[in-house]
mmCIF file of C-alpha atoms in Angstrom:
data_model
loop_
_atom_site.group_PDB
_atom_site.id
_atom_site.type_symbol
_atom_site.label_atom_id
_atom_site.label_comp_id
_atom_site.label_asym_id
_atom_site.label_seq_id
_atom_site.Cartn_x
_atom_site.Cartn_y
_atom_site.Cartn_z
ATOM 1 C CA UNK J 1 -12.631 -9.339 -2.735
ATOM 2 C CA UNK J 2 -12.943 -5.624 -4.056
ATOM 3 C CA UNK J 3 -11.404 -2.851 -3.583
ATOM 4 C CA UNK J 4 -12.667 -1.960 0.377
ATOM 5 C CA UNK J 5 -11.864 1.197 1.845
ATOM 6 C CA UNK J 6 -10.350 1.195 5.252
ATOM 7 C CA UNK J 7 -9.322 4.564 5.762
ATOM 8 C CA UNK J 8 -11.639 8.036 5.066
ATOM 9 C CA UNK J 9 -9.991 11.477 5.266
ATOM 10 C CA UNK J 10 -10.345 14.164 3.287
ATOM 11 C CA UNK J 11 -6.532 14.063 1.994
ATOM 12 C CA UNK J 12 -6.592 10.458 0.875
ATOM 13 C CA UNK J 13 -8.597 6.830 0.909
ATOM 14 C CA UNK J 14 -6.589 3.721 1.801
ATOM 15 C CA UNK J 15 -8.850 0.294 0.494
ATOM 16 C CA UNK J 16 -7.769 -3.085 1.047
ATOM 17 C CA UNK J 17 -7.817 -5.473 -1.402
ATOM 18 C CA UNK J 18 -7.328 -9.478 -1.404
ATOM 19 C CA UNK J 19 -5.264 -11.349 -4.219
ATOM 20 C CA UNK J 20 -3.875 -14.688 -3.738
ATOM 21 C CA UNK J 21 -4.355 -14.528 0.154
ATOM 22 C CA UNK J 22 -2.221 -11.767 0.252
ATOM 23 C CA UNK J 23 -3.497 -8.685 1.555
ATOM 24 C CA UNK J 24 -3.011 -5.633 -0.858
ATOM 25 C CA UNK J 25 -2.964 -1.824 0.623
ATOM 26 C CA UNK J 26 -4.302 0.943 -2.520
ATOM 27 C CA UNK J 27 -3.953 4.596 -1.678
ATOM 28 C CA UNK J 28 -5.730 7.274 -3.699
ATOM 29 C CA UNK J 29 -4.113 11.134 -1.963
ATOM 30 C CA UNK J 30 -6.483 13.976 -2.827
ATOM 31 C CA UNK J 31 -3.816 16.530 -0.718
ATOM 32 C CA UNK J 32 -0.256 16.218 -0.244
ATOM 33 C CA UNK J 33 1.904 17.857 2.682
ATOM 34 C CA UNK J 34 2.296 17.308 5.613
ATOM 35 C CA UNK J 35 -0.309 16.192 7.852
ATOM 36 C CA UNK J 36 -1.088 14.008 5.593
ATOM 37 C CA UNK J 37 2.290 12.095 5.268
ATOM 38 C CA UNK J 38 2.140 11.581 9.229
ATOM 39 C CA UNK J 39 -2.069 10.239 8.697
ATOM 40 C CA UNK J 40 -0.519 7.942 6.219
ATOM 41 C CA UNK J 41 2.140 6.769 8.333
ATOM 42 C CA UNK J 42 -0.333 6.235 11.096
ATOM 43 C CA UNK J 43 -2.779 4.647 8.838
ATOM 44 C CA UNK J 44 -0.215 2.009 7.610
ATOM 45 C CA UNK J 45 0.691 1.075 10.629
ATOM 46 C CA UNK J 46 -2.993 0.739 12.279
ATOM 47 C CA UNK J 47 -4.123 -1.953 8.985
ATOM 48 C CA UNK J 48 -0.968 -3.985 9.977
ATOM 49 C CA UNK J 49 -1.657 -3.942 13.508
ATOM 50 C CA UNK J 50 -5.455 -4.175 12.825
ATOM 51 C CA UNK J 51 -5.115 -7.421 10.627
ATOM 52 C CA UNK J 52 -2.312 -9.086 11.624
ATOM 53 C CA UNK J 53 -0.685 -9.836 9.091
ATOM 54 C CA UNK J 54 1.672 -8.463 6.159
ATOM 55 C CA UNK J 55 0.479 -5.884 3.580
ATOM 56 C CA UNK J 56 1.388 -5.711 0.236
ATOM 57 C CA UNK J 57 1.578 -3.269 -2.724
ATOM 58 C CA UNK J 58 2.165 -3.287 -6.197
ATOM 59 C CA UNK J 59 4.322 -1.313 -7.879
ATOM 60 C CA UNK J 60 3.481 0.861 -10.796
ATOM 61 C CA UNK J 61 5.697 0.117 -13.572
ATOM 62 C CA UNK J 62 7.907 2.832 -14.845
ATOM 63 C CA UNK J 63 6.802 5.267 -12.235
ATOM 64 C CA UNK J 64 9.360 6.240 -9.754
ATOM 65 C CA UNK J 65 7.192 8.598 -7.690
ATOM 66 C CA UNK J 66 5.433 5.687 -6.763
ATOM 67 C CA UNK J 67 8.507 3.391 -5.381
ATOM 68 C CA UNK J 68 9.737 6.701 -3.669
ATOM 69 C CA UNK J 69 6.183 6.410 -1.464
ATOM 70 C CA UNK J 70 6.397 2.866 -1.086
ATOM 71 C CA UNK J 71 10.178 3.429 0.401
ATOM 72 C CA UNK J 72 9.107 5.750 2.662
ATOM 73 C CA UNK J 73 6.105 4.301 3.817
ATOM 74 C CA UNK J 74 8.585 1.293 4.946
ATOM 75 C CA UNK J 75 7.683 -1.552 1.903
ATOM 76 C CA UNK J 76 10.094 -3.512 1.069
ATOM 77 C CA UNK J 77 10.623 -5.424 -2.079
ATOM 78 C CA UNK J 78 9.956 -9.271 -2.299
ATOM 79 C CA UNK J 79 9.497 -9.783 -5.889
ATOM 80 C CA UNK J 80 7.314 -10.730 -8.823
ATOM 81 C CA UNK J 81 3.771 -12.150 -9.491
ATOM 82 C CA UNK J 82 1.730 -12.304 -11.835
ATOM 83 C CA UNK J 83 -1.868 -10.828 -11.655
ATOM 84 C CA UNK J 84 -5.141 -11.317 -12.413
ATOM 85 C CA UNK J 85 -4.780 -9.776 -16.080
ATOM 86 C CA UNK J 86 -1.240 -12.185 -16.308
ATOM 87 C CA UNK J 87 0.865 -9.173 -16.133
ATOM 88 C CA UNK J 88 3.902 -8.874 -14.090
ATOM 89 C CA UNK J 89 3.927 -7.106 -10.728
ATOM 90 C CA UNK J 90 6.843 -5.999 -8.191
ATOM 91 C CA UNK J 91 5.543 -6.486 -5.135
ATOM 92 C CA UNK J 92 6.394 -4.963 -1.889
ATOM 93 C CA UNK J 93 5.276 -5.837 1.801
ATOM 94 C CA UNK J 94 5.420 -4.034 5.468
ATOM 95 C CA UNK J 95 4.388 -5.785 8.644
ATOM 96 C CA UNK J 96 7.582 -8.560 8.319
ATOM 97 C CA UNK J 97 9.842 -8.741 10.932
ATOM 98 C CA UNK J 98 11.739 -5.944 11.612
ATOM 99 C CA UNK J 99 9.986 -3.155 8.937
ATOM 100 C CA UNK J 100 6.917 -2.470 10.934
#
């Protein structure tokens, strides 16, 4: 599966992507403040309702903007895999248990 966008606002695209069953959120923001923090919020929260089931990010390497969204958009860490290019990844996931 591609890259499938999910969510369409003029501040930022959400796709969804599969890997290894696991169900990967991608998030390109166009315009940060805001409104667009509590869209995002929203948005998260409607794809794990929506599907089910636990969504997963990758983190960018080096790049501690990036963890600092995926903390407080509520993803946790779980560890590493490997991806498709046989590169490392920290993953994190929302939608287990207790951290929505």
């Amino acid at each position: 599966m591609d890259k499938v966008p999910v969510i369409e606002d003029e501040a930022f695209t959400a796709y969804l992507e599969e890997y290894s069953n696991l169900l990967f959120v991608h998030c390109d923001v166009y315009k940060w403040n805001k409104t667009t923090n509590k869209k995002m919020k929203e948005g998260l929260d409607f794809l794990v309702r929506k599907y089910n089931q636990p969504i997963f990010a990758a983190q960018i390497d080096n790049d501690n903007k990036h963890r600092k969204f995926l903390d407080m958009y509520g993803f946790k860490y779980v560890g590493v895999i490997k991806d498709f290019e046989g590169d490392n990844r920290t993953i994190f996931v929302k939608g287990v248990n207790d951290n929505g």
